[in-house]
């Protein structure tokens, strides 16, 4: 397991002192990025092969033809027992009991590391904080930070894109239910989300086309909104004003290995999605079997991406869990295996050799848990 504390220490010392010395605008940005850091990580500016890998692709490249590595539940990287204990007062206000942290933790490195290591698609799950005042990040009942708001974290992405204008990012935003006893995707929450996504700064950084993906050239230096929410409590003009692709929760079949979702009915633009996050294995099945079921669903969708519907979007979620099983498979066990009980490793280990066989092919967007392990996973993905 990689030591997060080592990475964080490296981050702190790598930020040159005096970099913010010049203006009030710089101080304001420093404050926002500091607030974002419990989720985004401490900002670090790096330039290398992986931070600018999209330079290798021409402006004319269609986004649906690209291979985009992503992370599932990207904001859970610091959800340890210590964080769960530290947020207990807040989850008490939400009037929820929170299962053990292993249930929720899907990553180990902050967003800034993901960006610098080549990840370009992010899965952000939001809801109101316990006072219904700000939009923060959750994974079900797990409250990930009261300080870092959605708005703060967006500024981290904006800064990173300014530093890496060759790159483009995909941001999946999903309302997370069951965060509080009385949680609701109500009009107040939807209005605040709308305001955040249509503010002048958001209009500058989000690709403004709607219901279609264009070329890399059109999207460089910008974010594409992957909208896994509806604004059903607001007049339809609000929905009309939002950019990006819409994956309505009502069309996203729960725990399905093969969702076919038409996100643009006028032009019949379709996404092929695998989101079989909880293998339907019999209770008592072992980790190896659960991993195999998930691996099968994942590779089936990726294989479809390599040889079917070449102009459609493919979005595969390699992430999974089986908390209903006894003993439970946490996301970590599914992704990385459980030591000697899983001689062939987890889904990530199995995917390395599978991906190695897909050289030169389109696999689409693939979302990983614990994306940094084994380290050959992202290297393999980026060299496809
Ligand atoms: C980009 O292309 C160059 C030259 O072909 C290659 O050396 C480099 O490894 C490529 N970068 C990535 C991230 O694949
Ligand atoms: C990670 O969580 C621990 C425990 O809650 C906390 O002390 C630490 O500051 C967090 N790290 C960041 C970068 O927020
Ligand atoms: C937050 O909103 C929910 C749903 O609208 C409501 O039931 C709850 O009482 C509110 N909580 C607070 C602290 O205002
Ligand atoms: C829409 O596209 C799908 C394949 O992507 C095809 O199966 C279907 O027949 C098309 N529907 C229409 C109305 O063209
Ligand atoms: C997974 O796929 C392999 C190869 O197609 C098959 O032999 C195996 O039975 C499948 N396993 C599960 C658990 O679905
Ligand atoms: C994982 O390994 C631990 C320690 O060997 C064991 O207690 C646990 O039951 C295992 N879980 C699964 C799902 O295999
Ligand atoms: C897991 O289950 C499979 C199929 O029943 C079996 O072949 C394998 O030996 C089991 N693994 C362990 C570690 O018990």
Short mmCIF file of C-alpha atoms and ligand atoms in Angstrom, two decimals:
data_model
loop_
_atom_site.label_atom_id
_atom_site.label_comp_id
_atom_site.label_asym_id
_atom_site.label_seq_id
_atom_site.Cartn_x
_atom_site.Cartn_y
_atom_site.Cartn_z
CA UNK A 1 0.00 0.00 0.00
CA UNK A 2 1.34 3.41 -0.91
CA UNK A 3 1.95 5.78 1.96
CA UNK A 4 -0.34 8.75 1.55
CA UNK A 5 1.58 10.65 4.20
CA UNK A 6 4.78 10.42 2.18
CA UNK A 7 3.07 11.81 -0.90
CA UNK A 8 1.47 14.62 1.06
CA UNK A 9 4.76 15.63 2.63
CA UNK A 10 6.24 15.74 -0.85
CA UNK A 11 3.39 17.94 -1.98
CA UNK A 12 3.82 20.44 0.80
CA UNK A 13 7.52 20.91 0.26
CA UNK A 14 7.20 21.11 -3.51
CA UNK A 15 5.04 24.23 -3.44
CA UNK A 16 7.54 27.08 -3.84
CA UNK A 17 7.19 29.66 -1.13
CA UNK A 18 6.31 33.11 -2.33
CA UNK A 19 4.49 31.79 -5.37
CA UNK A 20 1.36 33.65 -4.30
CA UNK A 21 3.15 36.85 -3.43
CA UNK A 22 1.75 39.26 -5.96
CA UNK A 23 -1.94 40.15 -5.77
CA UNK A 24 -5.21 39.84 -3.90
CA UNK A 25 -6.46 37.58 -6.73
CA UNK A 26 -3.57 35.22 -5.98
CA UNK A 27 -4.38 35.22 -2.26
CA UNK A 28 -8.04 34.51 -3.06
CA UNK A 29 -7.09 31.56 -5.26
CA UNK A 30 -4.73 30.28 -2.60
CA UNK A 31 -7.57 30.33 -0.08
CA UNK A 32 -9.97 28.49 -2.39
CA UNK A 33 -7.40 25.82 -3.25
CA UNK A 34 -6.57 25.44 0.42
CA UNK A 35 -10.27 24.90 1.21
CA UNK A 36 -10.44 22.38 -1.65
CA UNK A 37 -7.45 20.39 -0.40
CA UNK A 38 -9.23 17.83 1.83
CA UNK A 39 -10.75 16.50 -1.40
CA UNK A 40 -8.54 17.85 -4.17
CA UNK A 41 -5.23 17.42 -2.34
CA UNK A 42 -2.64 20.16 -2.01
CA UNK A 43 -2.08 21.67 -5.42
CA UNK A 44 1.16 20.68 -7.11
CA UNK A 45 2.24 21.90 -10.51
CA UNK A 46 4.04 19.25 -12.54
CA UNK A 47 4.84 18.89 -16.21
CA UNK A 48 5.77 15.52 -17.65
CA UNK A 49 4.70 12.88 -20.15
CA UNK A 50 1.67 11.86 -18.11
CA UNK A 51 0.43 15.36 -17.27
CA UNK A 52 0.25 16.22 -20.98
CA UNK A 53 -0.45 12.86 -22.65
CA UNK A 54 -3.18 14.31 -24.84
CA UNK A 55 -0.54 16.27 -26.74
CA UNK A 56 0.03 12.99 -28.61
CA UNK A 57 -3.44 13.23 -30.19
CA UNK A 58 -4.46 15.63 -32.95
CA UNK A 59 -7.14 18.27 -32.53
CA UNK A 60 -9.40 16.39 -34.98
CA UNK A 61 -9.56 13.27 -32.76
CA UNK A 62 -13.16 12.52 -31.83
CA UNK A 63 -13.61 12.27 -28.07
CA UNK A 64 -15.68 9.08 -28.50
CA UNK A 65 -12.64 7.48 -30.15
CA UNK A 66 -10.32 8.19 -27.24
CA UNK A 67 -9.23 5.98 -24.37
CA UNK A 68 -9.85 7.89 -21.15
CA UNK A 69 -8.77 6.53 -17.77
CA UNK A 70 -11.03 7.59 -14.91
CA UNK A 71 -11.64 7.00 -11.24
CA UNK A 72 -14.81 5.85 -9.46
CA UNK A 73 -15.85 7.65 -6.27
CA UNK A 74 -12.83 9.86 -6.81
CA UNK A 75 -13.33 11.84 -3.59
CA UNK A 76 -13.04 8.94 -1.12
CA UNK A 77 -9.23 8.73 -1.02
CA UNK A 78 -8.84 9.97 2.59
CA UNK A 79 -11.82 8.13 4.10
CA UNK A 80 -9.97 6.31 6.86
CA UNK A 81 -11.17 5.43 10.36
CA UNK A 82 -9.62 8.73 11.53
CA UNK A 83 -11.69 10.70 9.02
CA UNK A 84 -14.83 8.79 9.91
CA UNK A 85 -14.22 9.56 13.61
CA UNK A 86 -13.45 13.21 12.85
CA UNK A 87 -16.71 13.63 10.91
CA UNK A 88 -18.87 11.73 13.39
CA UNK A 89 -20.40 14.95 14.78
CA UNK A 90 -21.55 15.88 11.28
CA UNK A 91 -22.95 12.47 10.41
CA UNK A 92 -24.75 12.55 13.76
CA UNK A 93 -26.39 15.79 12.61
CA UNK A 94 -27.37 13.92 9.44
CA UNK A 95 -28.87 11.27 11.75
CA UNK A 96 -27.24 8.35 9.99
CA UNK A 97 -25.11 5.47 11.20
CA UNK A 98 -22.09 4.94 9.05
CA UNK A 99 -20.70 1.45 8.33
CA UNK A 100 -16.96 0.79 8.54
CA UNK A 101 -14.77 3.04 6.35
CA UNK A 102 -13.65 0.14 4.12
CA UNK A 103 -17.20 0.12 2.76
CA UNK A 104 -16.73 3.54 1.21
CA UNK A 105 -13.08 3.94 0.38
CA UNK A 106 -12.37 3.49 -3.31
CA UNK A 107 -9.14 5.45 -3.76
CA UNK A 108 -5.95 6.27 -1.91
CA UNK A 109 -4.56 9.29 -3.71
CA UNK A 110 -6.02 12.79 -4.05
CA UNK A 111 -7.47 14.29 -7.23
CA UNK A 112 -4.33 16.31 -7.96
CA UNK A 113 -2.33 13.05 -8.04
CA UNK A 114 -4.91 11.48 -10.33
CA UNK A 115 -4.65 14.42 -12.71
CA UNK A 116 -0.87 14.40 -12.70
CA UNK A 117 -0.81 10.64 -13.25
CA UNK A 118 -3.03 10.82 -16.35
CA UNK A 119 -6.57 10.32 -15.03
CA UNK A 120 -9.02 12.40 -17.08
CA UNK A 121 -12.50 11.30 -15.90
CA UNK A 122 -13.79 11.86 -12.37
CA UNK A 123 -16.80 10.61 -10.45
CA UNK A 124 -18.05 13.17 -7.94
CA UNK A 125 -21.01 12.41 -5.67
CA UNK A 126 -22.60 15.34 -3.93
CA UNK A 127 -25.38 16.33 -1.56
CA UNK A 128 -26.06 19.15 0.88
CA UNK A 129 -24.02 19.40 4.07
CA UNK A 130 -25.92 18.79 7.35
CA UNK A 131 -27.23 22.38 7.43
CA UNK A 132 -28.41 22.41 3.79
CA UNK A 133 -26.04 25.30 3.10
CA UNK A 134 -23.27 24.06 0.83
CA UNK A 135 -22.79 21.24 -1.66
CA UNK A 136 -20.17 18.80 -0.41
CA UNK A 137 -19.01 15.29 -1.30
CA UNK A 138 -20.30 12.00 0.05
CA UNK A 139 -20.21 8.31 -0.63
CA UNK A 140 -23.62 7.28 0.70
CA UNK A 141 -23.57 8.03 4.46
CA UNK A 142 -19.86 8.77 4.45
CA UNK A 143 -19.32 12.54 4.61
CA UNK A 144 -15.94 13.13 3.03
CA UNK A 145 -15.23 16.74 4.05
CA UNK A 146 -17.31 19.58 5.43
CA UNK A 147 -14.72 22.14 4.30
CA UNK A 148 -14.14 21.31 0.65
CA UNK A 149 -17.24 22.34 -1.30
CA UNK A 150 -18.05 21.44 -4.89
CA UNK A 151 -17.23 25.01 -5.87
CA UNK A 152 -13.81 24.90 -4.19
CA UNK A 153 -12.89 21.63 -5.88
CA UNK A 154 -13.95 22.94 -9.29
CA UNK A 155 -11.35 25.70 -8.89
CA UNK A 156 -8.72 23.00 -8.46
CA UNK A 157 -9.73 21.54 -11.84
CA UNK A 158 -9.78 25.03 -13.41
CA UNK A 159 -6.27 25.80 -12.15
CA UNK A 160 -5.00 22.45 -13.38
CA UNK A 161 -6.48 23.04 -16.85
CA UNK A 162 -4.82 26.47 -17.00
CA UNK A 163 -1.54 24.70 -16.25
CA UNK A 164 -2.23 21.93 -18.81
CA UNK A 165 -4.17 23.47 -21.72
CA UNK A 166 -3.56 20.43 -23.96
CA UNK A 167 -5.72 18.22 -21.75
CA UNK A 168 -9.46 17.72 -21.46
CA UNK A 169 -11.42 16.37 -18.48
CA UNK A 170 -14.74 14.60 -17.96
CA UNK A 171 -16.64 15.35 -14.76
CA UNK A 172 -19.43 13.02 -13.73
CA UNK A 173 -21.69 14.63 -11.15
CA UNK A 174 -24.23 12.52 -9.33
CA UNK A 175 -26.64 13.29 -6.51
CA UNK A 176 -25.94 10.91 -3.66
CA UNK A 177 -29.00 9.74 -1.76
CA UNK A 178 -29.00 8.23 1.75
CA UNK A 179 -26.53 10.81 3.05
CA UNK A 180 -28.91 11.96 5.77
CA UNK A 181 -32.12 10.80 7.39
CA UNK A 182 -34.03 13.59 5.65
CA UNK A 183 -31.81 13.97 2.60
CA UNK A 184 -33.61 15.23 -0.44
CA UNK A 185 -32.67 16.23 -3.96
CA UNK A 186 -34.84 19.28 -3.44
CA UNK A 187 -35.22 22.57 -5.32
CA UNK A 188 -32.76 24.41 -3.06
CA UNK A 189 -30.02 21.88 -3.77
CA UNK A 190 -30.78 21.81 -7.49
CA UNK A 191 -30.74 25.60 -7.67
CA UNK A 192 -27.38 25.85 -5.95
CA UNK A 193 -25.95 23.21 -8.27
CA UNK A 194 -27.36 25.04 -11.26
CA UNK A 195 -25.86 28.35 -10.08
CA UNK A 196 -22.47 26.70 -9.61
CA UNK A 197 -22.48 25.14 -13.07
CA UNK A 198 -23.68 28.26 -14.88
CA UNK A 199 -21.53 30.84 -13.09
CA UNK A 200 -19.22 32.91 -15.32
CA UNK A 201 -16.17 30.87 -14.31
CA UNK A 202 -17.97 27.57 -15.00
CA UNK A 203 -19.13 28.86 -18.41
CA UNK A 204 -15.49 29.60 -19.16
CA UNK A 205 -14.16 26.16 -18.22
CA UNK A 206 -17.01 23.78 -19.13
CA UNK A 207 -17.47 22.85 -22.78
CA UNK A 208 -20.71 24.63 -23.68
CA UNK A 209 -22.10 22.23 -26.28
CA UNK A 210 -25.09 20.15 -25.21
CA UNK A 211 -25.95 16.51 -25.78
CA UNK A 212 -22.94 15.76 -27.95
CA UNK A 213 -19.24 15.13 -27.79
CA UNK A 214 -17.04 16.86 -30.31
CA UNK A 215 -13.33 16.77 -30.99
CA UNK A 216 -10.38 16.93 -28.66
CA UNK A 217 -9.45 20.31 -30.14
CA UNK A 218 -12.82 21.77 -29.11
CA UNK A 219 -12.44 20.44 -25.57
CA UNK A 220 -8.80 21.12 -24.71
CA UNK A 221 -8.36 23.16 -21.57
CA UNK A 222 -11.97 22.43 -20.61
CA UNK A 223 -14.26 20.08 -18.71
CA UNK A 224 -17.15 18.10 -20.14
CA UNK A 225 -20.06 17.72 -17.73
CA UNK A 226 -21.36 14.15 -17.50
CA UNK A 227 -24.65 14.95 -15.86
CA UNK A 228 -25.89 12.04 -13.76
CA UNK A 229 -28.65 14.16 -12.21
CA UNK A 230 -31.97 15.71 -13.17
CA UNK A 231 -33.14 19.22 -12.30
CA UNK A 232 -36.68 17.91 -11.90
CA UNK A 233 -37.64 20.38 -9.14
CA UNK A 234 -36.92 23.41 -11.34
CA UNK A 235 -38.58 24.75 -14.52
CA UNK A 236 -37.28 23.07 -17.69
CA UNK A 237 -35.49 26.26 -18.76
CA UNK A 238 -32.84 25.46 -16.11
CA UNK A 239 -32.18 22.06 -17.65
CA UNK A 240 -32.06 23.63 -21.12
CA UNK A 241 -29.34 26.03 -19.96
CA UNK A 242 -26.98 23.29 -18.73
CA UNK A 243 -24.21 22.09 -21.04
CA UNK A 244 -22.79 18.59 -21.35
CA UNK A 245 -24.19 15.09 -21.68
CA UNK A 246 -27.21 13.96 -19.69
CA UNK A 247 -27.32 10.47 -18.20
CA UNK A 248 -30.62 10.63 -16.38
CA UNK A 249 -30.70 8.48 -13.23
CA UNK A 250 -34.08 7.25 -14.49
CA UNK A 251 -32.39 5.71 -17.56
CA UNK A 252 -29.28 4.42 -15.76
CA UNK A 253 -30.38 0.89 -14.83
CA UNK A 254 -29.08 -0.01 -11.38
CA UNK A 255 -26.30 -2.58 -11.23
CA UNK A 256 -26.49 -3.39 -14.91
CA UNK A 257 -23.67 -4.90 -16.99
CA UNK A 258 -25.04 -3.44 -20.23
CA UNK A 259 -26.92 -0.15 -20.12
CA UNK A 260 -27.77 1.30 -23.51
CA UNK A 261 -28.55 4.95 -22.86
CA UNK A 262 -29.53 7.36 -25.63
CA UNK A 263 -28.34 10.76 -24.45
CA UNK A 264 -29.38 12.58 -27.63
CA UNK A 265 -32.69 11.29 -29.00
CA UNK A 266 -32.76 13.74 -31.92
CA UNK A 267 -29.50 12.44 -33.36
CA UNK A 268 -29.76 8.98 -31.77
CA UNK A 269 -26.47 9.29 -29.91
CA UNK A 270 -26.02 6.37 -27.57
CA UNK A 271 -23.75 5.40 -24.71
CA UNK A 272 -22.92 1.79 -23.88
CA UNK A 273 -22.33 1.56 -20.16
CA UNK A 274 -21.26 -1.23 -17.83
CA UNK A 275 -22.01 -0.42 -14.18
CA UNK A 276 -22.33 -3.87 -12.63
CA UNK A 277 -20.95 -2.68 -9.31
CA UNK A 278 -22.30 -5.49 -7.11
CA UNK A 279 -21.85 -8.97 -8.59
CA UNK A 280 -24.98 -11.05 -8.05
CA UNK A 281 -23.04 -14.03 -6.78
CA UNK A 282 -24.66 -16.38 -4.23
CA UNK A 283 -24.14 -15.40 -0.57
CA UNK A 284 -20.99 -17.11 0.69
CA UNK A 285 -19.24 -17.02 -2.69
CA UNK A 286 -15.58 -16.24 -2.25
CA UNK A 287 -13.61 -13.19 -3.32
CA UNK A 288 -12.06 -14.95 -6.32
CA UNK A 289 -15.51 -15.75 -7.69
CA UNK A 290 -16.81 -12.22 -7.11
CA UNK A 291 -13.77 -10.74 -8.82
CA UNK A 292 -14.24 -13.10 -11.78
CA UNK A 293 -17.89 -12.07 -12.23
CA UNK A 294 -16.99 -8.41 -12.20
CA UNK A 295 -14.03 -8.96 -14.50
CA UNK A 296 -16.32 -10.73 -16.96
CA UNK A 297 -18.81 -7.86 -17.07
CA UNK A 298 -16.03 -5.28 -17.40
CA UNK A 299 -14.16 -7.02 -20.20
CA UNK A 300 -17.36 -7.76 -22.08
CA UNK A 301 -18.18 -4.06 -22.38
CA UNK A 302 -14.59 -3.14 -23.21
CA UNK A 303 -14.47 -5.81 -25.93
CA UNK A 304 -17.67 -4.35 -27.38
CA UNK A 305 -15.96 -0.95 -27.40
CA UNK A 306 -13.04 -2.36 -29.39
CA UNK A 307 -15.16 -3.71 -32.24
CA UNK A 308 -18.72 -2.32 -32.26
CA UNK A 309 -20.50 1.04 -32.59
CA UNK A 310 -17.29 2.88 -33.36
CA UNK A 311 -18.89 6.34 -33.11
CA UNK A 312 -20.80 5.68 -29.89
CA UNK A 313 -19.62 6.46 -26.40
CA UNK A 314 -18.41 3.57 -24.22
CA UNK A 315 -18.24 4.06 -20.49
CA UNK A 316 -17.09 1.11 -18.42
CA UNK A 317 -16.95 1.03 -14.62
CA UNK A 318 -14.30 -1.41 -13.43
CA UNK A 319 -15.24 -0.60 -9.83
CA UNK A 320 -17.25 -2.92 -7.60
CA UNK A 321 -18.09 -4.08 -4.12
CA UNK A 322 -20.13 -6.84 -2.57
CA UNK A 323 -21.04 -5.66 0.90
CA UNK A 324 -24.08 -7.96 0.97
CA UNK A 325 -21.84 -11.00 0.86
CA UNK A 326 -20.49 -12.85 3.91
CA UNK A 327 -17.67 -12.03 4.40
CA UNK A 328 -18.05 -8.73 2.52
CA UNK A 329 -15.89 -7.82 -0.46
CA UNK A 330 -14.90 -4.17 0.04
CA UNK A 331 -14.04 -2.09 -3.05
CA UNK A 332 -10.39 -2.63 -2.19
CA UNK A 333 -10.72 -6.43 -2.20
CA UNK A 334 -12.56 -6.37 -5.53
CA UNK A 335 -9.97 -4.12 -7.17
CA UNK A 336 -6.78 -5.49 -5.62
CA UNK A 337 -7.67 -8.93 -4.29
CA UNK A 338 -7.31 -10.26 -0.75
CA UNK A 339 -3.80 -11.62 -0.49
CA UNK A 340 -3.35 -15.39 -0.63
CA UNK A 341 -7.14 -15.92 -0.78
CA UNK A 342 -7.10 -14.49 -4.31
CA UNK A 343 -4.07 -15.98 -6.08
CA UNK A 344 -4.82 -14.15 -9.36
CA UNK A 345 -5.33 -10.78 -7.67
CA UNK A 346 -8.24 -8.36 -8.06
CA UNK A 347 -10.05 -6.89 -11.03
CA UNK A 348 -7.23 -4.37 -11.60
CA UNK A 349 -4.58 -7.09 -11.73
CA UNK A 350 -6.62 -9.13 -14.20
CA UNK A 351 -7.25 -6.04 -16.34
CA UNK A 352 -3.55 -5.36 -16.89
CA UNK A 353 -3.04 -8.47 -19.01
CA UNK A 354 -6.44 -8.01 -20.67
CA UNK A 355 -5.66 -4.40 -21.64
CA UNK A 356 -2.25 -5.43 -22.92
CA UNK A 357 -4.10 -7.43 -25.58
CA UNK A 358 -6.13 -4.41 -26.72
CA UNK A 359 -3.21 -2.47 -28.14
CA UNK A 360 -4.20 0.04 -30.80
CA UNK A 361 -7.90 -0.36 -30.03
CA UNK A 362 -10.57 1.97 -28.68
CA UNK A 363 -11.66 0.98 -25.18
CA UNK A 364 -13.44 4.23 -24.30
CA UNK A 365 -13.77 5.68 -20.82
CA UNK A 366 -12.91 3.24 -18.02
CA UNK A 367 -13.40 4.13 -14.35
CA UNK A 368 -11.16 2.39 -11.81
CA UNK A 369 -11.06 1.90 -8.05
CA UNK A 370 -7.54 2.18 -6.56
CA UNK A 371 -6.40 3.21 -10.03
CA UNK A 372 -2.74 3.52 -9.00
CA UNK A 373 -2.43 -0.20 -8.23
CA UNK A 374 -0.83 -2.15 -9.72
CA UNK A 375 1.26 0.70 -11.11
CA UNK A 376 1.33 -0.98 -14.53
CA UNK A 377 -2.44 -0.45 -14.88
CA UNK A 378 -2.38 3.23 -15.84
CA UNK A 379 0.86 2.85 -17.80
CA UNK A 380 -0.76 0.08 -19.82
CA UNK A 381 -3.90 2.11 -20.34
CA UNK A 382 -2.05 5.22 -21.49
CA UNK A 383 0.06 3.22 -23.95
CA UNK A 384 -2.90 1.52 -25.68
C1 LIG B 1 3.80 10.40 -26.92
O1 LIG B 1 4.50 10.12 -28.11
C2 LIG B 1 5.91 10.11 -27.93
C3 LIG B 1 6.56 9.96 -29.30
O2 LIG B 1 5.96 8.93 -30.02
C4 LIG B 1 6.27 8.97 -26.99
O3 LIG B 1 7.66 8.95 -26.77
C5 LIG B 1 5.55 9.19 -25.67
O4 LIG B 1 5.80 8.11 -24.80
C6 LIG B 1 4.07 9.35 -25.89
N1 LIG B 1 3.46 9.70 -24.64
C7 LIG B 1 2.57 8.93 -24.04
C8 LIG B 1 2.07 9.40 -22.74
O5 LIG B 1 2.18 7.90 -24.53
C1 LIG B 2 -6.93 13.11 5.88
O1 LIG B 2 -7.66 12.71 7.03
C2 LIG B 2 -6.97 12.91 8.25
C3 LIG B 2 -7.82 12.30 9.35
O2 LIG B 2 -9.12 12.83 9.31
C4 LIG B 2 -6.70 14.40 8.45
O3 LIG B 2 -5.98 14.60 9.63
C5 LIG B 2 -5.91 14.91 7.26
O4 LIG B 2 -5.75 16.30 7.36
C6 LIG B 2 -6.64 14.60 5.96
N1 LIG B 2 -5.82 15.01 4.82
C7 LIG B 2 -6.13 16.06 4.06
C8 LIG B 2 -5.20 16.37 2.94
O5 LIG B 2 -7.12 16.72 4.23
C1 LIG B 3 -32.58 19.96 5.01
O1 LIG B 3 -33.49 19.67 3.96
C2 LIG B 3 -34.30 18.55 4.20
C3 LIG B 3 -35.05 18.22 2.91
O2 LIG B 3 -35.64 19.35 2.35
C4 LIG B 3 -35.20 18.83 5.39
O3 LIG B 3 -36.03 17.71 5.63
C5 LIG B 3 -34.30 19.07 6.59
O4 LIG B 3 -35.08 19.40 7.71
C6 LIG B 3 -33.32 20.20 6.32
N1 LIG B 3 -32.36 20.26 7.41
C7 LIG B 3 -32.02 21.41 8.01
C8 LIG B 3 -30.99 21.30 9.10
O5 LIG B 3 -32.52 22.47 7.69
C1 LIG B 4 -30.13 4.25 -32.85
O1 LIG B 4 -28.82 3.69 -32.82
C2 LIG B 4 -28.77 2.32 -32.42
C3 LIG B 4 -27.34 1.88 -32.42
O2 LIG B 4 -26.51 2.79 -31.83
C4 LIG B 4 -29.60 1.47 -33.35
O3 LIG B 4 -29.63 0.16 -32.84
C5 LIG B 4 -31.00 2.02 -33.45
O4 LIG B 4 -31.72 1.30 -34.43
C6 LIG B 4 -31.00 3.48 -33.83
N1 LIG B 4 -32.35 4.02 -33.78
C7 LIG B 4 -32.82 4.83 -34.71
C8 LIG B 4 -34.22 5.32 -34.52
O5 LIG B 4 -32.17 5.16 -35.68
C1 LIG B 5 -16.30 -15.55 -17.00
O1 LIG B 5 -16.00 -15.75 -18.36
C2 LIG B 5 -15.24 -16.91 -18.60
C3 LIG B 5 -14.79 -16.89 -20.04
O2 LIG B 5 -15.84 -16.50 -20.90
C4 LIG B 5 -16.12 -18.12 -18.27
O3 LIG B 5 -15.38 -19.30 -18.47
C5 LIG B 5 -16.52 -18.03 -16.81
O4 LIG B 5 -17.45 -19.06 -16.50
C6 LIG B 5 -17.16 -16.71 -16.50
N1 LIG B 5 -17.29 -16.63 -15.07
C7 LIG B 5 -18.30 -16.04 -14.46
C8 LIG B 5 -18.24 -16.09 -12.97
O5 LIG B 5 -19.21 -15.49 -15.04
C1 LIG B 6 -9.97 -11.20 3.37
O1 LIG B 6 -8.89 -11.62 4.16
C2 LIG B 6 -9.09 -11.44 5.55
C3 LIG B 6 -7.80 -11.81 6.27
O2 LIG B 6 -7.30 -13.01 5.78
C4 LIG B 6 -10.27 -12.30 6.00
O3 LIG B 6 -10.50 -12.12 7.37
C5 LIG B 6 -11.50 -11.88 5.22
O4 LIG B 6 -12.59 -12.71 5.54
C6 LIG B 6 -11.23 -11.95 3.73
N1 LIG B 6 -12.38 -11.41 3.01
C7 LIG B 6 -12.79 -11.94 1.88
C8 LIG B 6 -14.02 -11.32 1.26
O5 LIG B 6 -12.25 -12.85 1.34
C1 LIG B 7 -13.28 -20.05 -4.38
O1 LIG B 7 -14.33 -20.73 -5.01
C2 LIG B 7 -13.95 -21.47 -6.14
C3 LIG B 7 -15.20 -22.01 -6.79
O2 LIG B 7 -16.02 -22.61 -5.84
C4 LIG B 7 -12.94 -22.55 -5.72
O3 LIG B 7 -12.50 -23.26 -6.87
C5 LIG B 7 -11.76 -21.91 -5.05
O4 LIG B 7 -10.88 -22.89 -4.55
C6 LIG B 7 -12.21 -21.02 -3.90
N1 LIG B 7 -11.08 -20.29 -3.37
C7 LIG B 7 -10.75 -20.29 -2.07
C8 LIG B 7 -9.54 -19.51 -1.69
O5 LIG B 7 -11.40 -20.86 -1.27
#
